[in-house]
Coordinates of C-alpha atoms and ligand atoms in Angstrom, one line a residue:
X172 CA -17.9 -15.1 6.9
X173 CA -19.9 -13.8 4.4
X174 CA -19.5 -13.1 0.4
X175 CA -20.6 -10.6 -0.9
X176 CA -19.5 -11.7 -4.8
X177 CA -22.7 -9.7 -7.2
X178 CA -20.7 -10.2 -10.6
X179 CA -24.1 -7.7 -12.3
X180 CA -23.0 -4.6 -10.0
X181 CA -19.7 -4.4 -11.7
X182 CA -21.3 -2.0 -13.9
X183 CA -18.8 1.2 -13.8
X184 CA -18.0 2.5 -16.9
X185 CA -14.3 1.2 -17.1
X186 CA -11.7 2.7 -19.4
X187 CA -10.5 1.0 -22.5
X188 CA -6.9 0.3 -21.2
X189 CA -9.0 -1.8 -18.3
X190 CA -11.5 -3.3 -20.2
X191 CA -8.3 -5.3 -22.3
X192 CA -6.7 -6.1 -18.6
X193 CA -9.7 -7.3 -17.5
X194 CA -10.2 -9.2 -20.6
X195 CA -6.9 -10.8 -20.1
X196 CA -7.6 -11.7 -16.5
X197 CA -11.2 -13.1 -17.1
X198 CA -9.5 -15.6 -20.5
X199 CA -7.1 -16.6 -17.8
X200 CA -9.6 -17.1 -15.3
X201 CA -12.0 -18.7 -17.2
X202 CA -9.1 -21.1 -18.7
X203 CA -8.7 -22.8 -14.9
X204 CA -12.1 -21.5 -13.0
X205 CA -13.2 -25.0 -13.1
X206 CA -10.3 -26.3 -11.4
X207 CA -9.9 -23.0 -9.1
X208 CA -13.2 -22.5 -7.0
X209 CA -11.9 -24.8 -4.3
X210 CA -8.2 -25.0 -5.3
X211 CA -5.6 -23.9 -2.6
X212 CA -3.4 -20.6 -3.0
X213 CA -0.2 -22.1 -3.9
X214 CA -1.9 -24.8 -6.9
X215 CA -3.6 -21.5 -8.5
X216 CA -0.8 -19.6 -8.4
X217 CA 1.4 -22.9 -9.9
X218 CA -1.0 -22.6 -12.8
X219 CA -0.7 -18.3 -13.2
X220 CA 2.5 -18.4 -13.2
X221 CA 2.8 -21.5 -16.1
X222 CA 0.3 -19.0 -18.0
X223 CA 1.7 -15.9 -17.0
X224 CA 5.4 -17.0 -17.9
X225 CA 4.2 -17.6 -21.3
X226 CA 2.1 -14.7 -21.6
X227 CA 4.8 -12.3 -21.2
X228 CA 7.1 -14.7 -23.4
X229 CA 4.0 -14.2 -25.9
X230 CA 4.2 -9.7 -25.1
X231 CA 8.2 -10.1 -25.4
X232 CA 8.0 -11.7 -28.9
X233 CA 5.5 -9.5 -30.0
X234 CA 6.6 -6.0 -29.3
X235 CA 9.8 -6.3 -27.1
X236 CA 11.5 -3.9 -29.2
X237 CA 8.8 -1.3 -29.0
X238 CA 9.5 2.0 -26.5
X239 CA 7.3 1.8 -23.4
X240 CA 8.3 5.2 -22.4
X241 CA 10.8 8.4 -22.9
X242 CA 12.7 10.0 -20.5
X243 CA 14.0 13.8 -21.2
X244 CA 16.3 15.6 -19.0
X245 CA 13.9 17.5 -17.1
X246 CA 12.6 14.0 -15.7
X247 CA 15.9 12.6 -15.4
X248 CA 16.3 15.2 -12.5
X249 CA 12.9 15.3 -11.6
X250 CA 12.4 11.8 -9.9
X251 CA 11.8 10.4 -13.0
X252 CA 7.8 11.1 -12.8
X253 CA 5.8 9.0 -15.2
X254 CA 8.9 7.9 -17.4
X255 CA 7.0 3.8 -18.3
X256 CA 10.1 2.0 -17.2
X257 CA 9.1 -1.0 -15.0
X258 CA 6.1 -3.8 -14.9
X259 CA 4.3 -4.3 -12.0
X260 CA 1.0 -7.1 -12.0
X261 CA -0.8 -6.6 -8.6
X262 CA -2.5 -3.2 -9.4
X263 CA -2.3 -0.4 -11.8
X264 CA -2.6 3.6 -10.8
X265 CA -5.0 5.4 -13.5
X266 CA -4.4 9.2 -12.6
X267 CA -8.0 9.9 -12.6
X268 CA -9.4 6.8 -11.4
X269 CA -7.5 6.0 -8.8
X270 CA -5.7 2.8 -7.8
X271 CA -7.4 -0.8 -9.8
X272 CA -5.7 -3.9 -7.6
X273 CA -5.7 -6.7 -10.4
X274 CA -7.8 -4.7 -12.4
X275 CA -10.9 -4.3 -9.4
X276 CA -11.3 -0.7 -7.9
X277 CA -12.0 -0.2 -4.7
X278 CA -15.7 -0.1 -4.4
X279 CA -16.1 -3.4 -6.5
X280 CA -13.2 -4.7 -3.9
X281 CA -15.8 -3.5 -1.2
X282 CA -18.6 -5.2 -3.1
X283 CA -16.7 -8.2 -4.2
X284 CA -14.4 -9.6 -1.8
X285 CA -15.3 -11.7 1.0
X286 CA -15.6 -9.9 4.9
X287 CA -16.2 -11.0 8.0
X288 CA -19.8 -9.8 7.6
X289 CA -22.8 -9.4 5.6
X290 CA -22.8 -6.1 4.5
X291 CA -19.1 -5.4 6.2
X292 CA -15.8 -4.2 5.0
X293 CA -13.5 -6.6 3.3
X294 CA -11.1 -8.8 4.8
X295 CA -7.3 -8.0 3.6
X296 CA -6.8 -11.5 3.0
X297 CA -9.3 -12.0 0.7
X298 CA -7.3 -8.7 -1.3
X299 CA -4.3 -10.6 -0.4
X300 CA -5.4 -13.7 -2.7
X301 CA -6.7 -11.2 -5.4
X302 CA -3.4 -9.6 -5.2
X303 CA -1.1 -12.9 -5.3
X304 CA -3.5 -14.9 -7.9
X305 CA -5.7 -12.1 -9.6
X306 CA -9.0 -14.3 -8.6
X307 CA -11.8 -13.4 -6.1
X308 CA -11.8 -16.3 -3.5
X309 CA -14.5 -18.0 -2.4
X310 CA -15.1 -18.1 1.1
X311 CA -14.0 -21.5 1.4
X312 CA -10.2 -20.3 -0.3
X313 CA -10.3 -17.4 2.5
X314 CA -10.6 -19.1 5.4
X315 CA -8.4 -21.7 4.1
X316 CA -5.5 -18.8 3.7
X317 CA -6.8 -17.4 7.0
X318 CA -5.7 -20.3 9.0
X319 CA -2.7 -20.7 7.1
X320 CA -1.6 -17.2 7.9
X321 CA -2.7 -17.8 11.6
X322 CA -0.1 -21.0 11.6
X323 CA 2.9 -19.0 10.8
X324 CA 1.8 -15.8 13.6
X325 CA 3.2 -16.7 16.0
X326 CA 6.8 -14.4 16.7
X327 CA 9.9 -16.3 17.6
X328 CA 10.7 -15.3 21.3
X329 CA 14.1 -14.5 20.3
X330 CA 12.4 -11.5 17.7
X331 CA 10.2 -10.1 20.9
X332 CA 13.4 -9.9 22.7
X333 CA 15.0 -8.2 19.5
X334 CA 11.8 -5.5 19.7
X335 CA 11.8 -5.6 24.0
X336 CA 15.7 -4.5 23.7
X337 CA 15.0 -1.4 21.2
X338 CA 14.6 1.9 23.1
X339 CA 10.6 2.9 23.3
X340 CA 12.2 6.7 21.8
X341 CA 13.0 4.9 18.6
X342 CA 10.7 5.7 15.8
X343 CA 7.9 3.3 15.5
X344 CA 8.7 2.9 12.0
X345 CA 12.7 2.0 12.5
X346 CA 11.2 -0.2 15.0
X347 CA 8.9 -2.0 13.0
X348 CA 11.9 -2.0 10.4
X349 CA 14.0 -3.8 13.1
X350 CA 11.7 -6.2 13.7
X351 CA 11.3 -7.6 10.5
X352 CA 14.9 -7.8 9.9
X353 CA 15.4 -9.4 13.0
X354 CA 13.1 -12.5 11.3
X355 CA 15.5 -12.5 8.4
X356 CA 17.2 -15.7 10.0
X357 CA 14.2 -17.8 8.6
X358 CA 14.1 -17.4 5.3
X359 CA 13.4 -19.9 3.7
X360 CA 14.4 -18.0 0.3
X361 CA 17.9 -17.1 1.6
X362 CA 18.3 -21.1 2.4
X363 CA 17.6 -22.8 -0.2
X364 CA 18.8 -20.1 -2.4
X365 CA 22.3 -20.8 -0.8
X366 CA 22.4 -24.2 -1.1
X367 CA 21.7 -23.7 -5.0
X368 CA 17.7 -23.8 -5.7
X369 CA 17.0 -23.8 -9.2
X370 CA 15.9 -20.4 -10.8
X371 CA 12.3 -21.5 -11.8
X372 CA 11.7 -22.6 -7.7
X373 CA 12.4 -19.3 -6.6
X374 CA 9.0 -18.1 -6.2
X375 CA 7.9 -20.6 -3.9
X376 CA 10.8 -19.6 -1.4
X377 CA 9.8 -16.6 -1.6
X378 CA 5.8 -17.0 -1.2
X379 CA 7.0 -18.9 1.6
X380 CA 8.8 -16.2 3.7
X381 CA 6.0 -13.6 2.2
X382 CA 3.1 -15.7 4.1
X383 CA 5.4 -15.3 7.2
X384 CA 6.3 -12.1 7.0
X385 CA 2.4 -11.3 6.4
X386 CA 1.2 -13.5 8.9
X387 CA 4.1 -11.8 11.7
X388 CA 3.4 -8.2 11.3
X389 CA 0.6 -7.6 13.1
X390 CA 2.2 -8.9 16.1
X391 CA 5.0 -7.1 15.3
X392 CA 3.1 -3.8 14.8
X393 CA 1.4 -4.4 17.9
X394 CA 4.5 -5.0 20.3
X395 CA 6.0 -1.3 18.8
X396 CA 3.0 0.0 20.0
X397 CA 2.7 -1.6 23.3
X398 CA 6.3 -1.0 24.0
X399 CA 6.2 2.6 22.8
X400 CA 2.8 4.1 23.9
X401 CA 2.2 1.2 27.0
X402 CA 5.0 0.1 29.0
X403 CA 5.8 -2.8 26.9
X404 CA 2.4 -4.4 28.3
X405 CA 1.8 -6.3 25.8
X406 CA -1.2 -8.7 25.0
X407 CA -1.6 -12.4 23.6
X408 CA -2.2 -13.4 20.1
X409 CA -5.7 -14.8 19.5
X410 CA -4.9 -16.9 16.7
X411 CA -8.8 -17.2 16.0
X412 CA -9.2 -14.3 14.6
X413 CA -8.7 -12.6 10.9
X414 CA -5.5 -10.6 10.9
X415 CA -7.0 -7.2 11.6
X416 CA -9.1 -8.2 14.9
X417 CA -5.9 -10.3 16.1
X418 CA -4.3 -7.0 15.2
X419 CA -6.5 -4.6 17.1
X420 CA -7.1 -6.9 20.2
X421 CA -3.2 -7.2 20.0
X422 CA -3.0 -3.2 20.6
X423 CA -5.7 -3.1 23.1
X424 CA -9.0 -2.5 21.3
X425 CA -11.8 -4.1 22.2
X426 CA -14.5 -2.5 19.2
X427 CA -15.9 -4.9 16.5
X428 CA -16.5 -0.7 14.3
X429 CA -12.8 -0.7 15.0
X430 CA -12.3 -4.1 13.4
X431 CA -14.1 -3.2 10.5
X432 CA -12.1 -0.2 9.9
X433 CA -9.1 -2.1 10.3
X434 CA -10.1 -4.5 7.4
X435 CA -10.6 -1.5 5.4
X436 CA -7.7 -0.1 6.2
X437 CA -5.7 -2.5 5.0
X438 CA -7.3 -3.1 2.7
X439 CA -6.9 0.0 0.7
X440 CA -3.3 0.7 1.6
X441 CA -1.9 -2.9 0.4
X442 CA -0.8 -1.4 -2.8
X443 CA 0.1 1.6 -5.5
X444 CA 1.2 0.6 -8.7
X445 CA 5.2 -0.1 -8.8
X446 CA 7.1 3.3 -8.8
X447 CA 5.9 4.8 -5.1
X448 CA 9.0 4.7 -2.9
X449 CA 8.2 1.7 -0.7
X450 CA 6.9 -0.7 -3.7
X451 CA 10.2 0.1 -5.6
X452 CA 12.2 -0.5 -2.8
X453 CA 11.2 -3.8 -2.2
X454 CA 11.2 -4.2 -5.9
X455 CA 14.5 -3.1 -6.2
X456 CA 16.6 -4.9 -3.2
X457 CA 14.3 -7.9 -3.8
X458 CA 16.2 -7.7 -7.7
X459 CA 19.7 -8.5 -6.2
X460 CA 18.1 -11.5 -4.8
X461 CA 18.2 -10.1 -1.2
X462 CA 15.5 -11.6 0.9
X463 CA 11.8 -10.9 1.1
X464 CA 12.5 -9.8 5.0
X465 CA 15.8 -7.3 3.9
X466 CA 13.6 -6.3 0.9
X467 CA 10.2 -5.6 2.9
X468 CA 12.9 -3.6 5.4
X469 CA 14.6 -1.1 2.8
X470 CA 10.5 -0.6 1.7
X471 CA 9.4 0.1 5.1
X472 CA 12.7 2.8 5.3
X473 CA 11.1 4.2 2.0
X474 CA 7.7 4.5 3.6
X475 CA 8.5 6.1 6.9
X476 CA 9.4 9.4 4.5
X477 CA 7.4 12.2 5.6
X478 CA 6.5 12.7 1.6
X479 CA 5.3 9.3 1.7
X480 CA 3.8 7.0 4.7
X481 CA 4.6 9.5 7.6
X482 CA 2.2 12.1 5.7
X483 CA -0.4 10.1 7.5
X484 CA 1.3 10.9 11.0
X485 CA 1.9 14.5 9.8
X486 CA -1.9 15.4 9.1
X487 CA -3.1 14.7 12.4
X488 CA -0.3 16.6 13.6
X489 CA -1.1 19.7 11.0
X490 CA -4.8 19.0 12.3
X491 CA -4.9 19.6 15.8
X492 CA -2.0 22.4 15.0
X493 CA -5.0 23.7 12.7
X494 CA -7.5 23.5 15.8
X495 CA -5.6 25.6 18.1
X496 CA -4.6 28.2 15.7
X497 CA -8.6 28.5 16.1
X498 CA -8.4 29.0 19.0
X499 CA -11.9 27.8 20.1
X500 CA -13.3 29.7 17.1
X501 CA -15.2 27.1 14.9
X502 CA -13.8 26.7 11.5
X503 CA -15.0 28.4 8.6
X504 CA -14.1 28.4 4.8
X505 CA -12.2 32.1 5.4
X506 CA -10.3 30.9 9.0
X507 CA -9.6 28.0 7.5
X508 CA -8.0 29.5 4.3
X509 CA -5.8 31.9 6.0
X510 CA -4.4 29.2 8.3
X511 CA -3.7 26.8 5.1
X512 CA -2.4 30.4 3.3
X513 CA -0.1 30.5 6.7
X514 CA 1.1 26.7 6.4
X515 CA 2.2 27.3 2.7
X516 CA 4.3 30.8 3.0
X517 CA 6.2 29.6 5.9
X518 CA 7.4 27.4 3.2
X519 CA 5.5 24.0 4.8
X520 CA 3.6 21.5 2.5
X521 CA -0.1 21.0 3.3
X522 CA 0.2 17.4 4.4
X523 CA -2.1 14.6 2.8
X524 CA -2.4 16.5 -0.6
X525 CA -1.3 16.3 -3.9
X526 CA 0.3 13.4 -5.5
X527 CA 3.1 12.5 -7.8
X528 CA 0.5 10.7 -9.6
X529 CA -3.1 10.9 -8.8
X530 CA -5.0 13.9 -10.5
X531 CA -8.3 13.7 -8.8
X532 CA -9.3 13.0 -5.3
X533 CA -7.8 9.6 -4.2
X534 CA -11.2 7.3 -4.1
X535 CA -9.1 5.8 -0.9
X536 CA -9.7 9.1 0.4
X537 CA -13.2 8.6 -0.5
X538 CA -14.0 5.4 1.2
X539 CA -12.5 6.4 4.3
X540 CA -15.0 9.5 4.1
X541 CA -17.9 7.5 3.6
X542 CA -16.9 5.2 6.9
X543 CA -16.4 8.2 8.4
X544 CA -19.9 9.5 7.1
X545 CA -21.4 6.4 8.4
X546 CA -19.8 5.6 11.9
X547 CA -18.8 9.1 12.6
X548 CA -20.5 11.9 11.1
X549 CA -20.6 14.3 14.3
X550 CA -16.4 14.0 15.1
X551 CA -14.8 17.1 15.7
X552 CA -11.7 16.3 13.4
X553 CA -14.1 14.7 10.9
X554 CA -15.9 17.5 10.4
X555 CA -12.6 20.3 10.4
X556 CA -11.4 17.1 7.8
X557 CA -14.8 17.7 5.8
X558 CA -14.5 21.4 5.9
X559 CA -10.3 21.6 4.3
X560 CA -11.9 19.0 1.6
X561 CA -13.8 22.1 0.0
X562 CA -10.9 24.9 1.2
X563 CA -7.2 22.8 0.7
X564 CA -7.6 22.1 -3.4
X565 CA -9.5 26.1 -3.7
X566 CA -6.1 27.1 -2.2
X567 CA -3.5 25.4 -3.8
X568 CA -4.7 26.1 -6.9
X569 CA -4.6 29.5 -6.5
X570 CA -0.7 29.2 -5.4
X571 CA -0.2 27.6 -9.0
X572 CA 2.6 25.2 -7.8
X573 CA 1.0 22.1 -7.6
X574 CA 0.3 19.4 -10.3
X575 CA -2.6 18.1 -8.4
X576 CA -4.5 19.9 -5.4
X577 CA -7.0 17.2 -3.9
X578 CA -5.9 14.8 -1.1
X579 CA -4.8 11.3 -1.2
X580 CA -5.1 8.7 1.2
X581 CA -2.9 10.0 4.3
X582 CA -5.3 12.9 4.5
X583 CA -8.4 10.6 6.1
X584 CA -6.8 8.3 7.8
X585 CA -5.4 9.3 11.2
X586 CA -8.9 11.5 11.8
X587 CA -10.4 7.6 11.8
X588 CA -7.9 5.7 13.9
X589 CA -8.0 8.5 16.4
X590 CA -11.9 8.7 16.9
X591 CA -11.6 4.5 17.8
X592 CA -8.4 5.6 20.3
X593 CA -5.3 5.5 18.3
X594 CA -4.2 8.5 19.6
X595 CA -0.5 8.0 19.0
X596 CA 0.0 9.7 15.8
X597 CA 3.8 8.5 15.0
X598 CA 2.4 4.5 15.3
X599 CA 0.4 5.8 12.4
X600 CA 2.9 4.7 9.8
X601 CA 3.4 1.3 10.7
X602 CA -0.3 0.7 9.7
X603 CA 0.4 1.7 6.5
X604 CA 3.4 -0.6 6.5
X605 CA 1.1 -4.0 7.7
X606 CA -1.1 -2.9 4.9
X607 CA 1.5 -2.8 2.6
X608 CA 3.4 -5.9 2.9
X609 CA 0.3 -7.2 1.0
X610 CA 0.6 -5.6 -2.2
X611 CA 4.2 -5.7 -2.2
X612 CA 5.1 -9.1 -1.6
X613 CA 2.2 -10.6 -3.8
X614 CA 4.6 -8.8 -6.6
X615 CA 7.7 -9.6 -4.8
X616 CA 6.4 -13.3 -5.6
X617 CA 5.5 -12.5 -9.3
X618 CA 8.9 -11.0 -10.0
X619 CA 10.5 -14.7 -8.4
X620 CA 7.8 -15.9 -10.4
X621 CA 8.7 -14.6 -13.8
X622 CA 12.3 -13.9 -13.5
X623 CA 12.7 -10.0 -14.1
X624 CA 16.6 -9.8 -13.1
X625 CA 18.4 -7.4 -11.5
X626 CA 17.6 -4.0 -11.6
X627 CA 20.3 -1.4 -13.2
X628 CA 18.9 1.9 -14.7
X629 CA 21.8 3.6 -16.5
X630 CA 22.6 7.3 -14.9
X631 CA 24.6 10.0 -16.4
X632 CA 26.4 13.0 -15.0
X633 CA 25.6 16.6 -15.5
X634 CA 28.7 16.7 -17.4
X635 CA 27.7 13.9 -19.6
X636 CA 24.7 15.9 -20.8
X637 CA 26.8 18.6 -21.1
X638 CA 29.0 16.9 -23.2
X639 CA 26.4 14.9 -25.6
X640 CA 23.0 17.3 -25.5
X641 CA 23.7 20.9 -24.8
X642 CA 27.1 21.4 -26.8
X643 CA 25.3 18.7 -29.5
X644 CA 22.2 21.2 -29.4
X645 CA 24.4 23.9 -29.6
X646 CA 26.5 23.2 -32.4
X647 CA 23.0 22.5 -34.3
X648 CA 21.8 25.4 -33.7
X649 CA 25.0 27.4 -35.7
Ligands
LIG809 N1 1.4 21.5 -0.2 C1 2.2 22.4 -0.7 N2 3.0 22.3 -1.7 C2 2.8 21.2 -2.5 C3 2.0 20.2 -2.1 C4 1.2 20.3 -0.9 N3 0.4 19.4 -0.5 N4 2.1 19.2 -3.0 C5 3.0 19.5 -3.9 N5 3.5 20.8 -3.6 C6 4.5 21.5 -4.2 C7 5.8 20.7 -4.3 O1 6.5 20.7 -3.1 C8 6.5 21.3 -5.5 O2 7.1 22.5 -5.0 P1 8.6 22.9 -5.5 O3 8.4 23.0 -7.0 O4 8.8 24.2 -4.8 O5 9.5 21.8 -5.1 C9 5.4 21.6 -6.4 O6 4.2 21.7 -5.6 C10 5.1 20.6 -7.5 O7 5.0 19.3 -6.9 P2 4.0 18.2 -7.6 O8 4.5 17.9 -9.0 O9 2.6 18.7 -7.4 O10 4.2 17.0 -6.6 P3 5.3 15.9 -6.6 O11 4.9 14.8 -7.5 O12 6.7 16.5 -6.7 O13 5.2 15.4 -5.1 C11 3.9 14.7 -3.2 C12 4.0 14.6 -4.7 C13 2.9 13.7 -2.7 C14 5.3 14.3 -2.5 C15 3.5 16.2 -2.8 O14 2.2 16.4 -3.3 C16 3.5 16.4 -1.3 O15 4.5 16.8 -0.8 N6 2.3 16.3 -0.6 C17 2.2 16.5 0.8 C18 2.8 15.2 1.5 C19 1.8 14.1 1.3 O16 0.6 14.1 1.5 N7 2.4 12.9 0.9 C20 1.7 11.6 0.9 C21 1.5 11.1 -0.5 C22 0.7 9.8 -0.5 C23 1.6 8.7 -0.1 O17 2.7 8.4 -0.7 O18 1.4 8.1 1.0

């Protein structure tokens, strides 16, 4: 394994609101480095979490009574975009930027954390130790989590029979969804919380069943797939190996590039801020104190939404849909533009673009180009991928409706997975869901950790604004 850490190249011009977050990490970093280089997962995060507690004790004080946010009526209805309602520590979503996981973009993630090879992508566990404890590990700290996740890998037999008895027409994703709940009888967190854990131990149950959970999905993942797509042929776990080799050897791949992609993979797709549909989910169940494996469920249900995760599954689809409209032709920017024209007034979304908060092109979009750029320049799909890049944003900007035209991550990555012979487009999903079980139960952890409570927004009926805001403004206006 090699480390790539160069501190000098992180040289990008950062915003203000990042340059304070960053500041925050590196006092807290530099308050227990000394003790941290070689200090295990769990005795950092002991320490964050005394420092973090009082931090937000510190924020409370200070300007608790402050407004984060507004909310009028038209958001209230509209899927209350951008109202500042919730905290979330793993990563932060900067509209123009793109997505910061503990206040590192991507590229200094690339640059940063430790992979498998000089040179080489990085390894989702070293972003899952950034995520959980907002420090770059050393090597040393990644292989140590490496062959902690590899303990817990292995699946119960009585959870492959759960995933062997589920019919292969099931949706990968409400297959991957059963298998996780069908691990729910180990938590550790619903345990000890029933036999009456105190409040302030709750994180630890709950890192506990998140280190399973991480450590069991790729198996998981990769029995859907075999059972779907192969027979139910399915293959041994080589517990040797970082979780996204394990995982593609699992599915049948034999193709070190592949494993590198992999590692990118899920790397990028580990986490989005707090309020996309699967983070809140788990967020939100994980608030009544449900489980980490009910509350990773109810986020994977969230993410199989063809508006969210399954956009990924519905690109390649729209892709090779694209390809035969041409008919043999090759694509141009004018073919191309009537066939997007064609998707959008037969009242169809032009999958893997836009987003509810991203302005500019998604820079996970970006790196998955540049891979592409490097390892597979000449593909077909690439190239038709490469070509809708300069055509897809001209066009929906012309139609006027969207808020913003570029694409986001769902838009590269099936064109990738199918050039290294994932050519089963609805498994796509469940990659995305791996990946995300590592942003979202790092937070799940932190929200244990610092004990937000339940969650319970207050809604009003149409009436009620009836009642208190149009007859109020009405009577005003007299
Ligand atoms: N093609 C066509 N129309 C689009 C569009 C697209 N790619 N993106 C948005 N629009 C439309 C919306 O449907 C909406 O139309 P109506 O007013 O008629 O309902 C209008 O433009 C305004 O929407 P918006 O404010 O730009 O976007 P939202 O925040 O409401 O929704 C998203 C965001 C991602 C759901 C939307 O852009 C979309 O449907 N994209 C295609 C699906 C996709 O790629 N999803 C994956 C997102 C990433 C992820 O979560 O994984």
């Amino acid at each position: 394994m090699y480390s790539r850490v160069g501190v000098q190249s992180l040289s990008c011009a950062f915003s203000y609101v990042w340059k304070q977050q960053r500041q925050v990490l590196n006092n807290v970093s530099a308050r227990s480095l000394q003790s941290s280089s070689n200090a295990s997962l769990k005795e950092i995060l002991e320490q964050k979490i005394g420092e973090m507690r009082e931090e937000v004790a510190q924020v409370r004080h200070a300007v608790g009574n402050q407004v984060l946010g507004t909310c009028t009526v038209d958001q209230a209805y509209g899927g209350m975009r951008s109202v500042k309602a919730m905290t979330y520590e793993t990563s932060l979503l900067d509209p123009n930027e793109g997505i910061r996981f503990r206040g590192y973009s991507i590229p200094e993630c690339q640059k940063l954390l430790p992979g498998i090879k000089q040179g080489g992508e990085p390894l989702p566990e070293s972003l899952l130790f950034l995520l959980l404890t907002g420090e770059i590990p050393s090597v040393q700290q990644v292989t140590a989590l490496r062959e902690e996740l590899s303990s817990r890998a292995q699946l119960p037999d009585r959870v492959k029979k759960t995933l062997n008895s589920v019919s292969p027409s099931l949706h990968p994703m409400a297959q991957f969804s059963i298998g996780i709940l069908a691990m729910q009888s180990d938590s550790v967190f619903a345990r000890e919380y029933a036999r009456g854990a105190p409040k302030n131990k709750w994180w630890e149950y709950c890192l506990e069943d998140s280190l399973t959970l991480i450590a069991r999905l790729p198996q998981v993942a990769a029995i859907v797939y075999r059972n779907t797509y192969y027979q139910g042929k399915q293959l041994e776990a080589d517990l040797k190996l970082d979780m996204s080799a394990r995982l593609t050897k699992m599915m049948g791949f034999q193709n070190p590039e592949f494993d590198e992609l992999m590692r990118l993979y899920l790397t990028i797709h580990a986490d989005h801020e707090g309020g996309n549909v699967s983070a809140h989910s788990v967020r939100l169940v994980g608030s009544a104190l449900s489980d980490p494996f009910l509350s990773f469920s109810a986020g994977m249900n969230g993410l199989a939404g063809p508006l969210h995760g399954l956009a990924n599954q519905n690109v390649l689809t729209w892709l090779l849909q694209v390809k035969e409209k041409l008919g043999g032709q090759a694509p141009t920017k004018e073919n191309l533009t009537k066939i997007c024209w064609d998707t959008l007034n037969s009242g169809n979304v032009i999958p893997g673009f836009g987003h509810a908060v991203l302005r500019r092109t998604d820079p996970r979009y970006m790196c998955q180009r540049e891979f592409a750029l490097k390892h597979l320049p000449n593909d077909e799909i690439f190239q038709l991928v490469s070509l809708l890049y300069e055509v897809v944003p001209k066009v929906l900007s012309e139609q006027g409706k969207v808020s913003n035209p570029w694409p986001n991550v769902d838009a590269h990555s099936g064109t990738l997975l199918r050039y290294y012979g994932v050519k089963e487009m609805t498994f796509y999903t469940v990659l995305f869901g791996v990946s995300r079980a590592l942003g979202t139960l790092s937070s799940l952890v932190w929200d244990r950790a610092l004990g937000l409570p339940i969650e319970r927004p207050k809604s009003v009926t149409t009436r009620w604004i009836k009642e208190n805001l149009v007859h109020k403004a009405a009577s005003e206006a007299k």
